[in-house]
CSV table of C-alpha atoms in Angstrom, one decimal:
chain,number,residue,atom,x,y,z
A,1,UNK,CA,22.8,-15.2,24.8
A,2,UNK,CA,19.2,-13.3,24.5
A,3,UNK,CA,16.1,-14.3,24.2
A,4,UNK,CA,13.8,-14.5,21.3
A,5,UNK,CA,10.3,-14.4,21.2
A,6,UNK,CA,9.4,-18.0,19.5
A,7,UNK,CA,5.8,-16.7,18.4
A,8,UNK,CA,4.7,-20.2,17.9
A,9,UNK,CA,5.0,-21.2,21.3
A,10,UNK,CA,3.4,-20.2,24.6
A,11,UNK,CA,7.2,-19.0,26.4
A,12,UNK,CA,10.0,-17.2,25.5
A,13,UNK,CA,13.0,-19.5,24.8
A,14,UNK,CA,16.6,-18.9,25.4
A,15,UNK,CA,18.3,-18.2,21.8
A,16,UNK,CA,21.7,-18.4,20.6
A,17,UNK,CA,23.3,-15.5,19.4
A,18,UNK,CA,25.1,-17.5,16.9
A,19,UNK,CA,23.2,-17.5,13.0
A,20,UNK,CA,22.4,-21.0,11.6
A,21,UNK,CA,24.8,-22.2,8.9
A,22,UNK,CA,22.7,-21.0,6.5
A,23,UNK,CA,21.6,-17.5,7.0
A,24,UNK,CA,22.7,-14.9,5.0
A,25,UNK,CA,24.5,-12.0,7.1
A,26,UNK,CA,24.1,-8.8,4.6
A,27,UNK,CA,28.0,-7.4,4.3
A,28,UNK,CA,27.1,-5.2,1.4
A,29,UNK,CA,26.0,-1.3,1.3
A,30,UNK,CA,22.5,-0.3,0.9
A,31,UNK,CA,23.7,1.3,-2.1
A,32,UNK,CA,25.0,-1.7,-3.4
A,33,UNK,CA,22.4,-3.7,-3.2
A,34,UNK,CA,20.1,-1.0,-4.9
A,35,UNK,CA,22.1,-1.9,-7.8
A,36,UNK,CA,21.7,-5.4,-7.2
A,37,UNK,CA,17.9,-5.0,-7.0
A,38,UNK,CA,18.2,-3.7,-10.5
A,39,UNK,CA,20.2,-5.9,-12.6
A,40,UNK,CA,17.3,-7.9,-11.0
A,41,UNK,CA,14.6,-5.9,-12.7
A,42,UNK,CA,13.9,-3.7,-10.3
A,43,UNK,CA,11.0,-4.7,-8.3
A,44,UNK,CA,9.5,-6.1,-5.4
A,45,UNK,CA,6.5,-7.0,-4.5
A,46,UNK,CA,5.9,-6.7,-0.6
A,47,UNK,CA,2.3,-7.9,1.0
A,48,UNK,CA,1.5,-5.6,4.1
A,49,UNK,CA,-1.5,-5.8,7.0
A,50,UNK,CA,-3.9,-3.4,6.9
A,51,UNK,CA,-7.3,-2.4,6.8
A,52,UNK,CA,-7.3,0.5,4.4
A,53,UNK,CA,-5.4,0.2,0.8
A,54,UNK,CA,-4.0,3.6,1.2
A,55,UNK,CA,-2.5,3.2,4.9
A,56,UNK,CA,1.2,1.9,3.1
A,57,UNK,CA,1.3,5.3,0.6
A,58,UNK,CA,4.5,6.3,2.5
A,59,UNK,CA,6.5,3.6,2.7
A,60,UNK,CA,5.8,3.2,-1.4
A,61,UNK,CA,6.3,7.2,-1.8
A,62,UNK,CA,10.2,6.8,0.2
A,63,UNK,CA,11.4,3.3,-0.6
A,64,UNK,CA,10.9,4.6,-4.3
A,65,UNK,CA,12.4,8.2,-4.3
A,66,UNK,CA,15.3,6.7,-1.7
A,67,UNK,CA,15.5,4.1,-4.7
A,68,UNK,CA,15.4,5.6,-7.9
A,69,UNK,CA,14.3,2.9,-10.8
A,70,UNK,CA,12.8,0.4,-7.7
A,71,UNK,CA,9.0,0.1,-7.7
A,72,UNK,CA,7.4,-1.8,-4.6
A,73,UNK,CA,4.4,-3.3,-5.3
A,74,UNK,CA,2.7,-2.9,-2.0
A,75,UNK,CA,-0.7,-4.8,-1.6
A,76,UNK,CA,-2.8,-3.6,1.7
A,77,UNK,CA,-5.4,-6.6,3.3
A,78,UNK,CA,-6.2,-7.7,6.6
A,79,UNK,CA,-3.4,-10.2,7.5
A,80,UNK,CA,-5.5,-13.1,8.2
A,81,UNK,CA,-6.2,-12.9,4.5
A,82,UNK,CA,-3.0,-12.4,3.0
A,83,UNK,CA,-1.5,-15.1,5.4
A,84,UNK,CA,-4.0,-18.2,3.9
A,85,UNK,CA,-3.2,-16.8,0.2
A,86,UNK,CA,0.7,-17.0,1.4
A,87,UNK,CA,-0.2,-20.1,2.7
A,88,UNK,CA,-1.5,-21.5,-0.9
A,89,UNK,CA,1.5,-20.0,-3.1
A,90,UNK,CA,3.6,-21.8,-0.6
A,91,UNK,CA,1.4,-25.3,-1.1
A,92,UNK,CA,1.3,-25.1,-4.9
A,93,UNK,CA,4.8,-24.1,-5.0
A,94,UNK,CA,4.0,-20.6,-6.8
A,95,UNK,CA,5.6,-17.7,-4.6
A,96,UNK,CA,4.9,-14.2,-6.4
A,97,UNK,CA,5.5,-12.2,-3.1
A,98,UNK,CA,8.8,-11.2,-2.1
A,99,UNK,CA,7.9,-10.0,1.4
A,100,UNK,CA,5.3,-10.5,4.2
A,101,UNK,CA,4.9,-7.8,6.8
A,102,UNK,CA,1.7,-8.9,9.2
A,103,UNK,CA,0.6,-8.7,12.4
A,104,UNK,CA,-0.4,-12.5,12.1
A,105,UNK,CA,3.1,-13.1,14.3
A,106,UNK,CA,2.2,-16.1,15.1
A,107,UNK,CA,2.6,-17.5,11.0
A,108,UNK,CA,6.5,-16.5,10.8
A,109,UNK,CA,7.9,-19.5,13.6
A,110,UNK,CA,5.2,-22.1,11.2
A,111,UNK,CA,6.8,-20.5,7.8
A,112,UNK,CA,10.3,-21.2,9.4
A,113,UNK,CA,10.1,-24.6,10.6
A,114,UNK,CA,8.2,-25.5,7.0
A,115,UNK,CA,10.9,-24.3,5.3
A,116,UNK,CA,9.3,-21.0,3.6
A,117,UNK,CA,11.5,-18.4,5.3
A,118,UNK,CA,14.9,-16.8,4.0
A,119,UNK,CA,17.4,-16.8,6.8
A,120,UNK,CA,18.7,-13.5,6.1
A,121,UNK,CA,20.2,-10.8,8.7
A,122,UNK,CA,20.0,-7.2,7.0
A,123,UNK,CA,22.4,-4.2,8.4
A,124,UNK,CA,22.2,-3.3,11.9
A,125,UNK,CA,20.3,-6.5,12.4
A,126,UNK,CA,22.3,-6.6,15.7
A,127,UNK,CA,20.4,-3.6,16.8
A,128,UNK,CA,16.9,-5.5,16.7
A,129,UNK,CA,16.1,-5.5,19.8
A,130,UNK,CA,16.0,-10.1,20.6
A,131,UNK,CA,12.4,-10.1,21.5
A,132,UNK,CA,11.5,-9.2,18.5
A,133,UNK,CA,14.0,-11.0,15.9
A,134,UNK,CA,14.2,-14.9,15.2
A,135,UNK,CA,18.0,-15.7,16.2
A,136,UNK,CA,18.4,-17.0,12.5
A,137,UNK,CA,17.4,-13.5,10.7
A,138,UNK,CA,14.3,-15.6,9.7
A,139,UNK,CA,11.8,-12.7,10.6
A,140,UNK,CA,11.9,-9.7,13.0
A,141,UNK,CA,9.9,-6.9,13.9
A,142,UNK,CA,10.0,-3.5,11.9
A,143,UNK,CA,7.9,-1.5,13.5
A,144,UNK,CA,6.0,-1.4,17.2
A,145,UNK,CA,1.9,-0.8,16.8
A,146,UNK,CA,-0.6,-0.5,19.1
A,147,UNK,CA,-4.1,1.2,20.2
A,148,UNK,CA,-4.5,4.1,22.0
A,149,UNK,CA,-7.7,6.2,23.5
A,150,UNK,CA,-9.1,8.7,21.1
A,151,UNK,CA,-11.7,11.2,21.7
A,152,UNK,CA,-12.6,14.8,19.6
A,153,UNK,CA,-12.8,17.6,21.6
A,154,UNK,CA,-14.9,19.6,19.7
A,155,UNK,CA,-17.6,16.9,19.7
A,156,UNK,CA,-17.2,15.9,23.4
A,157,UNK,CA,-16.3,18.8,26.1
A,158,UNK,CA,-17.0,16.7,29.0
A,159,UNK,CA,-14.2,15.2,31.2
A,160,UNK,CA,-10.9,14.1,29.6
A,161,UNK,CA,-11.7,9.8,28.4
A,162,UNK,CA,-8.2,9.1,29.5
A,163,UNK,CA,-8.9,5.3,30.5
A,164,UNK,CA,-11.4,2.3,29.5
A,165,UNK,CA,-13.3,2.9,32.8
A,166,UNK,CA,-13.9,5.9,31.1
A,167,UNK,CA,-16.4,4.6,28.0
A,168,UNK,CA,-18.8,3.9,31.0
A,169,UNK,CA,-19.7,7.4,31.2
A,170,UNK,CA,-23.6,7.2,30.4
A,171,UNK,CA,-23.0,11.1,28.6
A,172,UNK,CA,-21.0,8.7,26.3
A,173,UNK,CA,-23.9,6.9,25.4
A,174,UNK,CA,-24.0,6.8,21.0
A,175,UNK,CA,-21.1,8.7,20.9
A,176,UNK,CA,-18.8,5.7,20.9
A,177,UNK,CA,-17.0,3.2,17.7
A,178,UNK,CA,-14.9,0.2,18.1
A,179,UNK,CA,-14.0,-2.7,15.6
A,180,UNK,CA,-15.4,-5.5,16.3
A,181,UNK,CA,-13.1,-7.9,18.4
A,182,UNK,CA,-14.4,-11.0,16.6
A,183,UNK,CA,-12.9,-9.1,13.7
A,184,UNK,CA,-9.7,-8.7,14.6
A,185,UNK,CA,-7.0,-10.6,17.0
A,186,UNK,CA,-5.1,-7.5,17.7
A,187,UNK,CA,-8.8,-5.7,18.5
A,188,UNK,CA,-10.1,-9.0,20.6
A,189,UNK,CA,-6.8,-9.2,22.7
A,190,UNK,CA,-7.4,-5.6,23.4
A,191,UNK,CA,-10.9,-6.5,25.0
A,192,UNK,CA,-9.4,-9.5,26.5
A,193,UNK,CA,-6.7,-7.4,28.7
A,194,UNK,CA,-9.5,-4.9,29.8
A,195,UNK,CA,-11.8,-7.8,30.8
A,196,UNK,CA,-8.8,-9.2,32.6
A,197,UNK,CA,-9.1,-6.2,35.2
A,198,UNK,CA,-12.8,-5.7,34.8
A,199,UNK,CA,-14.3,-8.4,34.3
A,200,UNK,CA,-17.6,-9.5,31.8
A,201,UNK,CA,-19.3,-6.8,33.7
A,202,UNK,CA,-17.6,-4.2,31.7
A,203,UNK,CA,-18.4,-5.6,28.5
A,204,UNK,CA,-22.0,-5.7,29.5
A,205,UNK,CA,-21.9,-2.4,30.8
A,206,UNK,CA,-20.0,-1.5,27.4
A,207,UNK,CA,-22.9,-3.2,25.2
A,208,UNK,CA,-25.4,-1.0,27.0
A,209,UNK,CA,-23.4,2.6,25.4
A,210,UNK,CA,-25.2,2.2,22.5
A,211,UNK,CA,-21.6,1.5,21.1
A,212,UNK,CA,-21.3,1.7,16.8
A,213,UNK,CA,-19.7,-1.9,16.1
A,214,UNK,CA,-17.7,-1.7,12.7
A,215,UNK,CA,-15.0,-3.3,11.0
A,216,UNK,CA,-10.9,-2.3,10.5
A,217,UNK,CA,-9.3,-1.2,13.2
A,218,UNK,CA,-8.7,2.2,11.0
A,219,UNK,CA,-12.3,2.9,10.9
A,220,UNK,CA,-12.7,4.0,14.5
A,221,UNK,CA,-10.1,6.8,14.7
A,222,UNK,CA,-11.2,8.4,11.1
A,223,UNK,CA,-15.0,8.4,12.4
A,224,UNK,CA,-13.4,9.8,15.5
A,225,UNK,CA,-11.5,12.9,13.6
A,226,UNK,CA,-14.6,13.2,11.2
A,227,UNK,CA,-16.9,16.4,12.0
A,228,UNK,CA,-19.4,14.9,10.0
A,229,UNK,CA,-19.7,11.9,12.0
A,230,UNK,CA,-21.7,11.8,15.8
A,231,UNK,CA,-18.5,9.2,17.3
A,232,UNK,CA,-16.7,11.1,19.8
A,233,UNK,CA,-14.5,8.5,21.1
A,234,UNK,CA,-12.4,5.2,20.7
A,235,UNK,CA,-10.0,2.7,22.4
A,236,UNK,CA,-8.9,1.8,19.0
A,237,UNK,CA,-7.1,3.9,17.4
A,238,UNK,CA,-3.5,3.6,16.3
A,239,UNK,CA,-1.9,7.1,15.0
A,240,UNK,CA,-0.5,9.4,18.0
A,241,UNK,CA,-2.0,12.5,15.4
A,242,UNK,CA,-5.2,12.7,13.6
A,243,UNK,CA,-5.2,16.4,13.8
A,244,UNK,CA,-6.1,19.2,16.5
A,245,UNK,CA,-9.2,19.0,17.1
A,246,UNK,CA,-8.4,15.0,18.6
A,247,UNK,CA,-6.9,14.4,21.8
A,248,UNK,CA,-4.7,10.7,21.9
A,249,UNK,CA,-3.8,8.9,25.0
A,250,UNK,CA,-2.6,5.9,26.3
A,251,UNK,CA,-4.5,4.4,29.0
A,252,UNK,CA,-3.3,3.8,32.5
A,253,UNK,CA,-6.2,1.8,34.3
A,254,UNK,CA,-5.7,-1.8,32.5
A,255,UNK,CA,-3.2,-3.1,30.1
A,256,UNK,CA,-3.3,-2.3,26.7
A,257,UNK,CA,-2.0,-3.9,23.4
A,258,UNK,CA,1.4,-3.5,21.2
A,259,UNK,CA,3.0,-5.7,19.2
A,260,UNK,CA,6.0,-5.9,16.9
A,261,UNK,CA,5.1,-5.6,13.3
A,262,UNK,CA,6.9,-8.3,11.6
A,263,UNK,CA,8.5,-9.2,8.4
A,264,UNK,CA,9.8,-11.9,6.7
A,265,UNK,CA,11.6,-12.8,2.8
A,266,UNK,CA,9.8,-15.8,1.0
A,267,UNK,CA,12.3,-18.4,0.7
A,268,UNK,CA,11.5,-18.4,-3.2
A,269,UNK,CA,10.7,-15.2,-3.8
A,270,UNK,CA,11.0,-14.3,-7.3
A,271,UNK,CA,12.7,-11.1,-6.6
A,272,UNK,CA,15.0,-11.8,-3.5
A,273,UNK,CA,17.4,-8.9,-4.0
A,274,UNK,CA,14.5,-6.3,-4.3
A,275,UNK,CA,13.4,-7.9,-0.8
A,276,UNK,CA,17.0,-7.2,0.8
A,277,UNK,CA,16.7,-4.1,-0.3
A,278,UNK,CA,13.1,-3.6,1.4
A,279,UNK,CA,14.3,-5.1,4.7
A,280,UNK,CA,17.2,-3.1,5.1
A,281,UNK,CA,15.2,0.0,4.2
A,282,UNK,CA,12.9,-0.9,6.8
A,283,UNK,CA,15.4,-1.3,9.7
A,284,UNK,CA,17.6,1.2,8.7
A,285,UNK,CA,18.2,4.6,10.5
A,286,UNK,CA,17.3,6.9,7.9
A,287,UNK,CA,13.6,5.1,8.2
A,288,UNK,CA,13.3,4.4,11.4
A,289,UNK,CA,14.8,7.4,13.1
A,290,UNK,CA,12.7,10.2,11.0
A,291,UNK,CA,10.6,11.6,14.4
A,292,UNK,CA,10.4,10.2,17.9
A,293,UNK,CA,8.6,7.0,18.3
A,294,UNK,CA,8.7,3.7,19.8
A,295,UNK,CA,11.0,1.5,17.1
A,296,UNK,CA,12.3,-1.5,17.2
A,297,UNK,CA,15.6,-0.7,17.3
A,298,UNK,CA,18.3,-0.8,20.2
A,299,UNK,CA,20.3,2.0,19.7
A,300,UNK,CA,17.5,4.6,19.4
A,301,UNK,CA,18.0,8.7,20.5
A,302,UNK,CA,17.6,9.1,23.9
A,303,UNK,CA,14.1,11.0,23.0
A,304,UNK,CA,12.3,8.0,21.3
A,305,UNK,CA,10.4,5.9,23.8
A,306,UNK,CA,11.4,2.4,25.1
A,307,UNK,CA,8.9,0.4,24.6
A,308,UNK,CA,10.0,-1.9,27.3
A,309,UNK,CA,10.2,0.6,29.8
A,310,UNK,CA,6.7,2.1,28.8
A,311,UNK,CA,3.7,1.6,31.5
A,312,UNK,CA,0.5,-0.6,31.3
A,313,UNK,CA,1.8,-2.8,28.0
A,314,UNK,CA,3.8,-5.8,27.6
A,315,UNK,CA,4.8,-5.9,23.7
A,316,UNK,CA,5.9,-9.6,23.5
A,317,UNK,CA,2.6,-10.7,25.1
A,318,UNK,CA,1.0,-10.6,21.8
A,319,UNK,CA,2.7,-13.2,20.6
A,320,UNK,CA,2.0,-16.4,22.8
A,321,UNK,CA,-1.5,-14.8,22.8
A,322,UNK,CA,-2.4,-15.2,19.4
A,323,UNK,CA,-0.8,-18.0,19.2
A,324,UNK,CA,-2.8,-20.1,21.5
A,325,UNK,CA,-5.3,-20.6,18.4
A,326,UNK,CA,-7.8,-22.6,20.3
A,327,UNK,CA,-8.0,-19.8,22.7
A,328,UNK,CA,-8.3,-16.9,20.7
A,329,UNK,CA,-11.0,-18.7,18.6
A,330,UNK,CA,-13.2,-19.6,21.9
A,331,UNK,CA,-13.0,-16.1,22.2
A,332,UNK,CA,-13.7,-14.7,18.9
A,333,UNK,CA,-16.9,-17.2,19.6
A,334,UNK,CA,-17.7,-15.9,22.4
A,335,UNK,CA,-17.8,-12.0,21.5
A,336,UNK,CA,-19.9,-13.2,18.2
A,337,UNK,CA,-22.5,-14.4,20.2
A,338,UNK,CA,-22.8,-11.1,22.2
A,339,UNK,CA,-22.5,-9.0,19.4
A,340,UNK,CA,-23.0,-11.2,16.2
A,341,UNK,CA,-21.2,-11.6,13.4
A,342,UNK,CA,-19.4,-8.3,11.8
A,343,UNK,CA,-21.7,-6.4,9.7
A,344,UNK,CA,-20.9,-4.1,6.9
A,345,UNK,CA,-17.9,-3.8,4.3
A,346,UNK,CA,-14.2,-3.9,5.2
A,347,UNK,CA,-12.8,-0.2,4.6
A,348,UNK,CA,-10.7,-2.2,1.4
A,349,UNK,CA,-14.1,-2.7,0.2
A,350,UNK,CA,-15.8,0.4,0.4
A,351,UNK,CA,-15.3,4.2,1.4
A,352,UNK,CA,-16.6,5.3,4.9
């Protein structure tokens, strides 16, 4: 018995390892459902989180040369939108997506106990690690994000920013970007970790840095690696490389935020066996195992990182967190009246 993160709920519940009746346990090759896929026609059509319509281009680029005669329609939006659009294909009983990969975790337990979810357990499903999988194969993580500390040395030669105490700096002062946290859930639980050890005051003192406030939670980290632009530094940042003139970190004095990307099949999606193909792609090895990262995965080399094992972050805290809905909107409130409401266009809206 394990235990799976029921991201509905406020604990971690005590799962059975044992699928429901109904849940289909993939026993094919990935090779043969490729061909399945494409007596099917060949697509699927795969909704993904994310601030920047671009930010997917590899996935697309190797499910479709891995897949030859597959295309994956991949659609890029923030995943509190795609999640009330799934939401109304699911009320007027018209599902056009096959798959739903969002960092809205909380959704995929609500999905399941309507009824929306497939039940399906790719290959090497076993190898998900159980805090990230629902025991039924409804959903399950693909992929482990989080922010990291981001600064450009060639526009800031002072001290190394290695932690949040560090943005206090007043030689900082203009020189720092952040999303807004009343933007994002993943951004204001983030803020709400660091005021945990800090307290208000650092937010205050924060506020007084002169700090640019934009939205997507991409749009830090590229004004961070852009020579053009006066940002220096960012908490928010999620790629480990953004080239060598920016130094990455993860920060040591307060807790900081992962979570496990998740994905689900729509129970009626019009192109299930292009979905199976997705998932398995997604979990598989030959994805997943390409350079050393944290993954989701049990059976990882011995150089990829375990999450688990990994200082100053708790990746199943996300869950309960965002799922406490009343919570996490008194917060979102509560940032809005210190900083306003977010100004400017969402990066799927406009270049920076």
């Amino acid at each position: 018995m394990g235990y799976s993160l029921l991201l509905s709920l406020l604990v971690l519940a005590k799962a059975t390892a044992t699928l429901a009746a109904d849940t289909v346990t993939e026993n094919r090759s990935i090779d043969d459902i490729h061909k399945a896929a494409l007596a099917e026609g060949g697509v699927v059509t795969c909704w993904h989180g994310g601030d920047e319509k671009n930010r997917q281009d590899a996935l697309k680029e190797a499910f479709e040369k891995r897949f030859p005669g597959m295309t994956l329609n991949l659609t890029v939006d923030l995943s509190k939108y795609h999640e009330v659009l799934i939401d109304d294909q699911l009320t007027n009983d018209n599902v056009f997506v096959d798959s739903a990969i969002l960092q809205t975790v909380h959704d995929y337990a609500r999905w399941k106990d309507e009824g929306a979810l497939l039940n399906y357990a790719p290959n090497d499903f076993d190898k998900v690690h159980e805090a990230f999988k629902d025991a039924d194969g409804a959903y399950y993580g693909i992929g482990v994000f989080g922010w990291r500390i981001a600064y450009n040395n060639k526009k800031w030669t002072g001290d190394p920013i290695q932690d949040f105490e560090d943005f206090l700096n007043p030689e900082l002062k203009g020189r720092i970007v952040s999303t807004y946290p009343n933007d994002d859930d993943a951004v204001l639980f983030a803020y709400d970790l660091i005021m945990q050890k800090y307290g208000k005051e650092w937010l205050d003192k924060l506020i007084q840095q002169d700090v640019r406030w934009v939205r997507g939670s991409i749009t830090p980290q590229t004004l961070v690696a852009n020579a053009d632009a006066k940002e220096a530094a960012t908490f928010i940042g999620i790629s480990p490389s953004l080239g060598p003139d920016v130094n990455t970190t993860l920060p040591t004095d307060a807790q900081y935020v992962t979570w496990p990307q998740t994905a689900a099949i729509l129970k009626k999606a019009p192109h299930p066996e292009g979905a199976k193909l997705l998932h398995n792609f997604l979990i598989s090895k030959e994805w997943l195992f390409t350079s050393p990262k944290t993954t989701v995965r049990t059976d990882a080399p011995a150089d990829y990182p375990d999450i688990f094992k990994t200082p100053n972050t708790n990746v199943t805290a996300f869950g309960p967190w965002i799922a406490d809905r009343e919570r996490v909107e008194r917060l979102r409130f509560w940032f809005e009246k210190k900083l306003g409401t977010p100004q400017g266009l969402s990066p799927l809206d406009d270049d920076l």
